[in-house]
CSV table of N, CA, C and O in Angstrom, one decimal:
chain,number,residue,atom,x,y,z
A,62,MET,N,18.9,-34.7,15.1
A,62,MET,CA,17.8,-33.9,15.0
A,62,MET,C,17.8,-34.1,16.8
A,62,MET,O,18.3,-35.2,17.8
A,63,GLN,N,16.5,-33.3,17.2
A,63,GLN,CA,17.0,-32.9,18.8
A,63,GLN,C,15.4,-33.4,18.9
A,63,GLN,O,14.3,-32.8,18.4
A,64,LEU,N,14.4,-33.6,20.0
A,64,LEU,CA,13.7,-34.1,20.3
A,64,LEU,C,13.0,-33.0,21.0
A,64,LEU,O,13.9,-31.9,21.9
A,65,ILE,N,11.9,-32.1,20.6
A,65,ILE,CA,11.1,-31.1,21.1
A,65,ILE,C,10.4,-31.5,22.3
A,65,ILE,O,10.6,-30.9,23.2
A,66,CYS,N,9.7,-33.3,21.8
A,66,CYS,CA,8.3,-33.5,22.6
A,66,CYS,C,7.6,-34.4,22.4
A,66,CYS,O,8.2,-34.8,21.4
A,67,HIS,N,7.2,-35.1,23.5
A,67,HIS,CA,6.2,-36.2,22.8
A,67,HIS,C,4.9,-35.8,22.5
A,67,HIS,O,4.3,-34.6,23.2
A,68,THR,N,4.1,-36.4,21.7
A,68,THR,CA,3.0,-35.7,21.1
A,68,THR,C,1.9,-35.6,22.0
A,68,THR,O,0.9,-35.1,22.4
A,69,ASP,N,2.0,-36.7,23.2
A,69,ASP,CA,0.5,-36.4,23.9
A,69,ASP,C,1.2,-35.7,25.0
A,69,ASP,O,0.4,-34.7,25.7
A,70,ALA,N,2.3,-34.3,24.6
A,70,ALA,CA,2.4,-33.1,25.7
A,70,ALA,C,1.6,-32.3,25.9
A,70,ALA,O,1.0,-30.9,26.2
A,71,LEU,N,0.4,-32.3,24.2
A,71,LEU,CA,-0.2,-31.7,23.6
A,71,LEU,C,-2.0,-32.0,23.6
A,71,LEU,O,-1.4,-32.5,22.8
A,72,LYS,N,-2.8,-31.4,23.8
A,72,LYS,CA,-4.2,-31.5,24.4
A,72,LYS,C,-4.3,-30.9,22.2
A,72,LYS,O,-3.9,-30.0,21.9
A,73,GLU,N,-5.7,-31.6,21.4
A,73,GLU,CA,-5.7,-30.8,20.6
A,73,GLU,C,-6.5,-29.5,21.0
A,73,GLU,O,-7.3,-29.0,22.1
A,74,GLY,N,-5.8,-28.4,20.1
A,74,GLY,CA,-6.1,-26.8,19.9
A,74,GLY,C,-5.4,-26.4,21.0
A,74,GLY,O,-5.6,-24.9,22.0
A,75,GLU,N,-4.1,-26.7,21.7
A,75,GLU,CA,-3.1,-26.4,22.5
A,75,GLU,C,-1.9,-26.1,21.8
A,75,GLU,O,-1.7,-26.6,21.2
A,76,ALA,N,-1.3,-24.6,22.8
A,76,ALA,CA,-0.3,-24.5,22.7
A,76,ALA,C,0.8,-24.8,24.0
A,76,ALA,O,0.4,-24.5,24.4
A,77,ARG,N,2.3,-24.7,23.3
A,77,ARG,CA,3.4,-24.8,24.6
A,77,ARG,C,4.4,-24.3,24.0
A,77,ARG,O,5.2,-24.3,22.4
A,78,GLY,N,5.3,-24.0,25.1
A,78,GLY,CA,6.7,-23.5,24.5
A,78,GLY,C,7.9,-24.6,25.2
A,78,GLY,O,7.3,-25.4,26.2
A,79,PHE,N,8.7,-24.6,24.0
A,79,PHE,CA,10.5,-25.5,24.5
A,79,PHE,C,11.1,-25.3,24.3
A,79,PHE,O,11.4,-24.2,23.3
A,80,GLU,N,12.1,-25.2,24.8
A,80,GLU,CA,13.4,-25.3,24.7
A,80,GLU,C,13.9,-26.2,24.6
A,80,GLU,O,14.5,-27.3,25.1
A,81,THR,N,14.6,-26.5,22.9
A,81,THR,CA,15.4,-27.3,22.4
A,81,THR,C,16.9,-26.9,21.4
A,81,THR,O,16.5,-26.1,20.8
A,82,ALA,N,18.1,-27.6,21.7
A,82,ALA,CA,19.1,-27.4,21.2
A,82,ALA,C,19.3,-25.9,21.1
A,82,ALA,O,20.0,-24.8,20.8
A,83,GLY,N,19.2,-25.4,22.3
A,83,GLY,CA,19.7,-24.0,22.5
A,83,GLY,C,18.1,-22.9,22.0
A,83,GLY,O,18.8,-22.0,21.9
A,84,ARG,N,17.5,-23.2,21.6
A,84,ARG,CA,16.9,-22.9,20.8
A,84,ARG,C,14.9,-22.6,21.2
A,84,ARG,O,14.6,-23.9,21.9
A,85,ALA,N,14.3,-21.0,21.3
A,85,ALA,CA,12.8,-21.3,22.3
A,85,ALA,C,12.0,-22.0,20.9
A,85,ALA,O,11.4,-21.1,20.0
A,86,LEU,N,10.7,-22.3,21.2
A,86,LEU,CA,10.2,-22.7,20.1
A,86,LEU,C,8.7,-22.9,20.7
A,86,LEU,O,8.6,-22.5,22.1
A,87,LEU,N,7.6,-22.6,19.0
A,87,LEU,CA,6.3,-22.4,20.5
A,87,LEU,C,5.8,-23.6,19.2
A,87,LEU,O,6.2,-24.0,17.9
A,88,VAL,N,5.1,-24.8,20.1
A,88,VAL,CA,4.1,-26.0,19.3
A,88,VAL,C,3.2,-25.4,19.4
A,88,VAL,O,2.3,-25.5,20.5
A,89,VAL,N,2.1,-26.0,18.4
A,89,VAL,CA,0.6,-26.1,18.4
A,89,VAL,C,0.4,-27.3,17.8
A,89,VAL,O,0.8,-27.7,16.2
A,90,ARG,N,-0.6,-27.6,18.1
A,90,ARG,CA,-1.5,-28.6,17.9
A,90,ARG,C,-3.2,-28.4,17.4
A,90,ARG,O,-4.0,-27.7,18.2
A,91,ARG,N,-3.2,-28.2,16.1
A,91,ARG,CA,-4.1,-27.8,15.8
A,91,ARG,C,-5.0,-29.0,14.5
A,91,ARG,O,-4.4,-29.2,13.8
A,92,GLN,N,-6.5,-29.7,15.2
A,92,GLN,CA,-6.8,-30.3,13.9
A,92,GLN,C,-6.5,-31.9,13.6
A,92,GLN,O,-5.9,-32.4,12.3
A,93,HIS,N,-4.8,-32.1,14.7
A,93,HIS,CA,-4.5,-33.1,14.3
A,93,HIS,C,-3.3,-33.0,13.7
A,93,HIS,O,-2.7,-34.4,13.6
A,94,GLN,N,-3.0,-31.6,14.2
A,94,GLN,CA,-2.1,-31.3,12.8
A,94,GLN,C,-0.9,-30.7,13.9
A,94,GLN,O,-0.9,-30.0,14.5
A,95,PHE,N,0.0,-30.6,13.9
A,95,PHE,CA,1.7,-30.3,14.5
A,95,PHE,C,1.8,-29.1,13.2
A,95,PHE,O,2.4,-29.2,12.6
A,96,TYR,N,1.9,-28.0,14.4
A,96,TYR,CA,2.7,-26.5,13.5
A,96,TYR,C,4.1,-25.7,14.6
A,96,TYR,O,3.9,-26.4,15.5
A,97,VAL,N,5.0,-25.9,14.2
A,97,VAL,CA,6.9,-25.7,14.9
A,97,VAL,C,7.4,-24.0,14.9
A,97,VAL,O,7.0,-24.1,13.7
A,98,TYR,N,7.3,-23.1,15.5
A,98,TYR,CA,7.6,-22.4,14.8
A,98,TYR,C,8.7,-22.0,16.1
A,98,TYR,O,8.6,-21.7,17.1
A,99,GLU,N,9.6,-20.5,15.9
A,99,GLU,CA,10.9,-19.9,16.8
A,99,GLU,C,9.6,-18.9,17.6
A,99,GLU,O,8.8,-18.5,17.1
A,100,ASN,N,9.9,-19.1,18.5
A,100,ASN,CA,9.3,-18.2,19.7
A,100,ASN,C,9.7,-16.9,19.9
A,100,ASN,O,10.2,-17.0,20.7
A,101,ARG,N,9.7,-16.1,18.3
A,101,ARG,CA,10.2,-14.9,18.6
A,101,ARG,C,9.3,-13.8,17.6
A,101,ARG,O,8.6,-14.1,16.7
A,102,CYS,N,8.9,-13.0,18.2
A,102,CYS,CA,8.0,-12.4,17.1
A,102,CYS,C,8.4,-11.7,16.3
A,102,CYS,O,9.4,-10.9,16.0
A,103,PRO,N,8.1,-11.2,14.8
A,103,PRO,CA,8.9,-11.0,13.6
A,103,PRO,C,8.8,-9.3,14.2
A,103,PRO,O,10.0,-8.7,13.3
A,104,HIS,N,8.2,-8.6,14.4
A,104,HIS,CA,8.2,-7.0,15.1
A,104,HIS,C,9.6,-6.9,16.2
A,104,HIS,O,9.6,-6.2,15.7
A,105,ARG,N,9.4,-7.5,17.4
A,105,ARG,CA,9.9,-6.6,18.2
A,105,ARG,C,11.2,-7.8,19.1
A,105,ARG,O,12.1,-7.8,19.4
A,106,GLY,N,11.5,-9.4,17.8
A,106,GLY,CA,12.5,-9.8,17.8
A,106,GLY,C,12.6,-11.0,19.4
A,106,GLY,O,12.9,-11.2,20.1
A,107,ILE,N,11.3,-10.4,20.3
A,107,ILE,CA,11.1,-10.5,21.7
A,107,ILE,C,9.9,-12.1,21.8
A,107,ILE,O,9.3,-12.3,21.0
A,108,ARG,N,9.9,-12.3,22.9
A,108,ARG,CA,8.9,-14.2,22.5
A,108,ARG,C,7.8,-13.8,23.0
A,108,ARG,O,7.2,-12.6,23.2
A,109,LEU,N,6.7,-14.3,22.3
A,109,LEU,CA,5.6,-14.0,22.3
A,109,LEU,C,4.7,-14.3,23.5
A,109,LEU,O,3.8,-13.7,23.5
A,110,GLU,N,5.4,-15.2,24.7
A,110,GLU,CA,4.2,-15.5,25.7
A,110,GLU,C,4.7,-14.2,26.7
A,110,GLU,O,5.9,-14.2,27.1
A,111,TRP,N,3.9,-14.0,27.6
A,111,TRP,CA,4.1,-13.4,29.1
A,111,TRP,C,4.5,-14.7,30.1
A,111,TRP,O,4.8,-14.5,31.2
A,112,GLN,N,3.3,-15.1,29.8
A,112,GLN,CA,3.1,-16.5,30.7
A,112,GLN,C,3.7,-17.8,30.4
A,112,GLN,O,2.9,-17.5,28.8
A,113,ALA,N,3.4,-18.6,31.0
A,113,ALA,CA,4.2,-20.0,30.5
A,113,ALA,C,3.0,-20.1,29.4
A,113,ALA,O,2.1,-20.6,30.0
A,114,ASP,N,3.1,-21.0,28.4
A,114,ASP,CA,2.3,-21.6,27.5
A,114,ASP,C,0.9,-21.1,27.0
A,114,ASP,O,0.0,-21.5,26.7
A,115,GLN,N,1.3,-19.5,27.3
A,115,GLN,CA,0.3,-18.7,26.8
A,115,GLN,C,0.3,-18.3,25.6
A,115,GLN,O,1.0,-16.7,25.4
A,116,PHE,N,0.0,-18.6,24.4
A,116,PHE,CA,0.5,-18.5,22.9
A,116,PHE,C,-0.6,-17.7,22.3
A,116,PHE,O,-0.7,-17.6,20.9
A,117,LEU,N,-1.5,-18.6,22.4
A,117,LEU,CA,-3.3,-19.0,21.4
A,117,LEU,C,-4.0,-17.2,21.8
A,117,LEU,O,-3.9,-17.5,23.3
A,118,ASP,N,-5.1,-17.0,20.9
A,118,ASP,CA,-6.0,-15.8,21.7
A,118,ASP,C,-7.1,-16.5,22.6
A,118,ASP,O,-7.2,-18.1,22.5
A,119,TYR,N,-7.2,-15.6,23.0
A,119,TYR,CA,-9.0,-16.0,23.8
A,119,TYR,C,-9.3,-17.2,23.4
A,119,TYR,O,-10.2,-18.5,23.4
A,120,GLU,N,-9.8,-17.1,21.7
A,120,GLU,CA,-10.4,-18.3,21.1
A,120,GLU,C,-9.8,-19.4,20.9
A,120,GLU,O,-10.2,-20.0,20.1
A,121,LYS,N,-9.0,-19.5,20.9
A,121,LYS,CA,-7.8,-20.5,20.5
A,121,LYS,C,-7.7,-20.3,18.7
A,121,LYS,O,-8.0,-21.1,18.0
A,122,GLN,N,-7.9,-19.2,18.2
A,122,GLN,CA,-8.1,-19.1,16.4
A,122,GLN,C,-6.8,-18.8,16.2
A,122,GLN,O,-6.2,-19.4,14.9
A,123,PHE,N,-6.0,-18.1,16.7
A,123,PHE,CA,-4.6,-17.1,16.4
A,123,PHE,C,-3.4,-17.5,17.7
A,123,PHE,O,-3.6,-17.6,18.6
A,124,ILE,N,-2.3,-17.6,16.5
A,124,ILE,CA,-1.4,-17.5,17.7
A,124,ILE,C,-1.4,-15.6,18.0
A,124,ILE,O,-1.0,-15.1,17.3
A,125,GLN,N,-1.0,-15.4,19.9
A,125,GLN,CA,-1.3,-14.2,19.7
A,125,GLN,C,-0.1,-13.1,20.5
A,125,GLN,O,0.4,-14.0,21.2
A,126,CYS,N,0.5,-11.9,20.5
A,126,CYS,CA,2.1,-12.1,20.5
A,126,CYS,C,1.8,-11.2,22.3
A,126,CYS,O,0.6,-10.1,21.8
A,127,ALA,N,2.4,-11.8,22.9
A,127,ALA,CA,1.4,-10.8,24.4
A,127,ALA,C,1.9,-9.2,24.5
A,127,ALA,O,1.6,-8.5,25.4
A,128,THR,N,3.2,-8.9,23.8
A,128,THR,CA,3.3,-7.7,24.1
A,128,THR,C,2.9,-6.8,23.0
A,128,THR,O,2.5,-5.6,24.0
A,129,HIS,N,2.2,-7.1,22.0
A,129,HIS,CA,1.0,-5.4,20.9
A,129,HIS,C,-0.1,-6.8,20.4
A,129,HIS,O,-0.3,-5.7,19.3
A,130,GLY,N,-0.4,-7.3,21.2
A,130,GLY,CA,-1.7,-8.2,20.2
A,130,GLY,C,-1.6,-8.7,18.8
A,130,GLY,O,-2.5,-8.7,18.2
A,131,ALA,N,-0.5,-9.0,18.3
A,131,ALA,CA,-0.4,-8.9,16.7
A,131,ALA,C,-0.8,-10.5,16.6
A,131,ALA,O,-0.5,-11.4,17.4
A,132,LEU,N,-1.6,-10.8,16.1
A,132,LEU,CA,-2.3,-12.3,15.8
A,132,LEU,C,-1.8,-13.1,14.6
A,132,LEU,O,-1.7,-12.3,13.3
A,133,PHE,N,-1.3,-13.8,14.6
A,133,PHE,CA,-0.8,-15.1,13.3
A,133,PHE,C,-1.4,-16.3,13.0
A,133,PHE,O,-1.7,-16.8,14.2
A,134,ARG,N,-1.7,-16.5,12.0
A,134,ARG,CA,-2.3,-17.6,12.2
A,134,ARG,C,-1.4,-18.5,11.9
A,134,ARG,O,-0.4,-19.2,11.8
A,135,ILE,N,-2.1,-19.8,13.0
A,135,ILE,CA,-1.9,-20.8,13.5
A,135,ILE,C,-0.7,-22.4,11.9
A,135,ILE,O,0.2,-22.7,12.0
A,136,GLU,N,-1.9,-22.1,10.8
A,136,GLU,CA,-1.6,-23.2,9.6
A,136,GLU,C,0.1,-22.3,8.9
A,136,GLU,O,0.7,-23.2,8.9
A,137,ASP,N,0.6,-21.0,9.0
A,137,ASP,CA,1.6,-20.1,8.2
A,137,ASP,C,2.4,-19.2,9.0
A,137,ASP,O,3.2,-19.2,8.3
A,138,GLY,N,1.7,-19.5,10.1
A,138,GLY,CA,2.2,-18.3,10.9
A,138,GLY,C,2.7,-16.5,10.3
A,138,GLY,O,3.1,-15.6,11.1
A,139,GLU,N,1.5,-16.6,9.8
A,139,GLU,CA,1.3,-14.9,8.7
A,139,GLU,C,0.2,-13.7,9.7
A,139,GLU,O,-0.3,-13.8,10.3
A,140,CYS,N,1.4,-12.1,10.0
A,140,CYS,CA,0.7,-11.5,10.7
A,140,CYS,C,-0.5,-11.4,10.0
A,140,CYS,O,-0.5,-11.0,8.8
A,141,ILE,N,-2.0,-11.5,10.7
A,141,ILE,CA,-3.3,-10.9,9.8
A,141,ILE,C,-3.8,-9.7,10.7
A,141,ILE,O,-4.5,-9.1,9.9
A,142,ALA,N,-2.9,-9.4,11.7
A,142,ALA,CA,-3.4,-8.5,12.9
A,142,ALA,C,-2.6,-7.6,13.4
A,142,ALA,O,-1.9,-8.5,14.1
A,143,GLY,N,-2.4,-6.3,13.8
A,143,GLY,CA,-1.6,-5.7,14.4
A,143,GLY,C,-0.4,-4.6,13.8
A,143,GLY,O,-0.7,-4.3,12.5
A,144,PRO,N,1.0,-4.7,14.1
A,144,PRO,CA,2.2,-3.9,14.1
A,144,PRO,C,2.9,-4.5,12.5
A,144,PRO,O,3.0,-3.3,12.1
A,145,CYS,N,2.7,-5.9,12.3
A,145,CYS,CA,3.4,-6.7,11.4
A,145,CYS,C,2.6,-7.3,10.4
A,145,CYS,O,3.0,-8.2,10.4
A,146,PRO,N,1.4,-6.5,9.6
A,146,PRO,CA,0.8,-7.5,8.9
A,146,PRO,C,1.8,-8.1,7.2
A,146,PRO,O,2.5,-7.3,7.5
A,147,GLY,N,1.9,-9.1,7.3
A,147,GLY,CA,2.6,-10.1,6.9
A,147,GLY,C,3.7,-10.2,6.8
A,147,GLY,O,4.1,-11.4,5.9
A,148,GLU,N,3.6,-9.9,7.4
A,148,GLU,CA,5.6,-10.5,8.4
A,148,GLU,C,4.7,-12.2,8.6
A,148,GLU,O,3.8,-11.9,8.8
A,149,ARG,N,6.2,-12.9,8.6
A,149,ARG,CA,5.5,-14.2,9.4
A,149,ARG,C,6.4,-14.7,10.4
A,149,ARG,O,7.5,-14.1,10.7
A,150,LEU,N,5.5,-15.9,11.2
A,150,LEU,CA,6.5,-16.6,12.6
A,150,LEU,C,7.4,-17.3,11.6
A,150,LEU,O,7.0,-18.2,10.7
A,151,THR,N,9.1,-18.0,12.0
A,151,THR,CA,9.7,-18.4,11.4
A,151,THR,C,9.6,-19.5,11.8
A,151,THR,O,9.2,-20.6,12.9
A,152,PRO,N,8.7,-20.3,10.2
A,152,PRO,CA,8.9,-22.3,10.9
A,152,PRO,C,9.5,-23.4,11.3
A,152,PRO,O,10.8,-22.4,10.8
A,153,CYS,N,9.6,-23.9,12.0
A,153,CYS,CA,11.0,-24.7,12.0
A,153,CYS,C,10.6,-26.1,11.2
A,153,CYS,O,9.6,-26.4,11.7
A,154,GLN,N,11.7,-26.7,10.6
A,154,GLN,CA,10.9,-28.1,10.2
A,154,GLN,C,11.5,-28.7,11.5
A,154,GLN,O,12.1,-28.9,12.3
A,155,PHE,N,11.0,-30.2,11.2
A,155,PHE,CA,10.1,-30.8,11.9
A,155,PHE,C,9.8,-32.5,11.7
A,155,PHE,O,9.6,-32.7,10.7
A,156,LEU,N,10.3,-33.3,12.1
A,156,LEU,CA,9.4,-35.2,12.2
A,156,LEU,C,9.2,-35.6,12.8
A,156,LEU,O,8.9,-35.6,14.3
A,157,GLN,N,7.2,-35.8,12.3
A,157,GLN,CA,6.7,-36.6,13.9
A,157,GLN,C,7.2,-38.0,13.3
A,157,GLN,O,6.9,-38.1,12.5
A,158,GLN,N,7.7,-38.3,14.5
A,158,GLN,CA,7.8,-39.8,14.5
A,158,GLN,C,7.3,-40.4,15.1
A,158,GLN,O,7.6,-41.1,16.3
A,159,ASP,N,6.7,-41.3,15.3
A,159,ASP,CA,6.1,-42.8,16.5
A,159,ASP,C,5.2,-41.6,17.3
A,159,ASP,O,4.2,-40.9,16.7
A,160,ASN,N,5.3,-41.5,18.7
A,160,ASN,CA,4.7,-40.3,19.3
A,160,ASN,C,5.7,-39.4,20.1
A,160,ASN,O,5.5,-38.6,20.7
A,161,SER,N,6.3,-38.9,18.8
A,161,SER,CA,7.4,-37.9,19.4
A,161,SER,C,8.1,-36.7,18.4
A,161,SER,O,8.0,-37.1,17.1
A,162,LEU,N,7.8,-35.3,18.5
A,162,LEU,CA,8.6,-34.5,17.6
A,162,LEU,C,10.2,-34.0,17.5
A,162,LEU,O,10.3,-33.8,18.6
A,163,TYR,N,10.5,-34.4,16.7
A,163,TYR,CA,11.9,-34.1,16.4
A,163,TYR,C,12.3,-33.1,15.7
A,163,TYR,O,11.6,-32.5,14.6
A,164,LEU,N,13.0,-31.8,15.7
A,164,LEU,CA,13.6,-30.5,15.6
A,164,LEU,C,14.9,-31.2,14.5
A,164,LEU,O,16.0,-32.6,14.7
A,165,ILE,N,14.3,-30.9,13.0
A,165,ILE,CA,15.6,-31.0,12.2
A,165,ILE,C,16.5,-29.6,11.9
A,165,ILE,O,15.7,-28.9,11.6
A,166,PRO,N,17.4,-30.0,12.5
A,166,PRO,CA,18.9,-28.9,12.2
A,166,PRO,C,18.8,-28.4,10.9
A,166,PRO,O,18.4,-28.8,9.7
């Protein structure tokens, strides 16, 4: 297992990008739960953000692709608006142990 981050690295309602084991990841903390996805848009195969850690829409309700504005539900990564409806972000298996998140290969 590889360390992704410590849980206190994200405040409630926040998203951040991390590089772990050679993979670009996106971690969201919402309603005291963590969600981890590959930082890659299913439509174009590119990173979701233009600026560091800018993953959420203005109201912080959805993950947003900065390239074409696609919106993805935080809870399951499904695209609900934009050019790839029904497609999903790739979830990553992780373990929350003590105050850390670990990537499960």
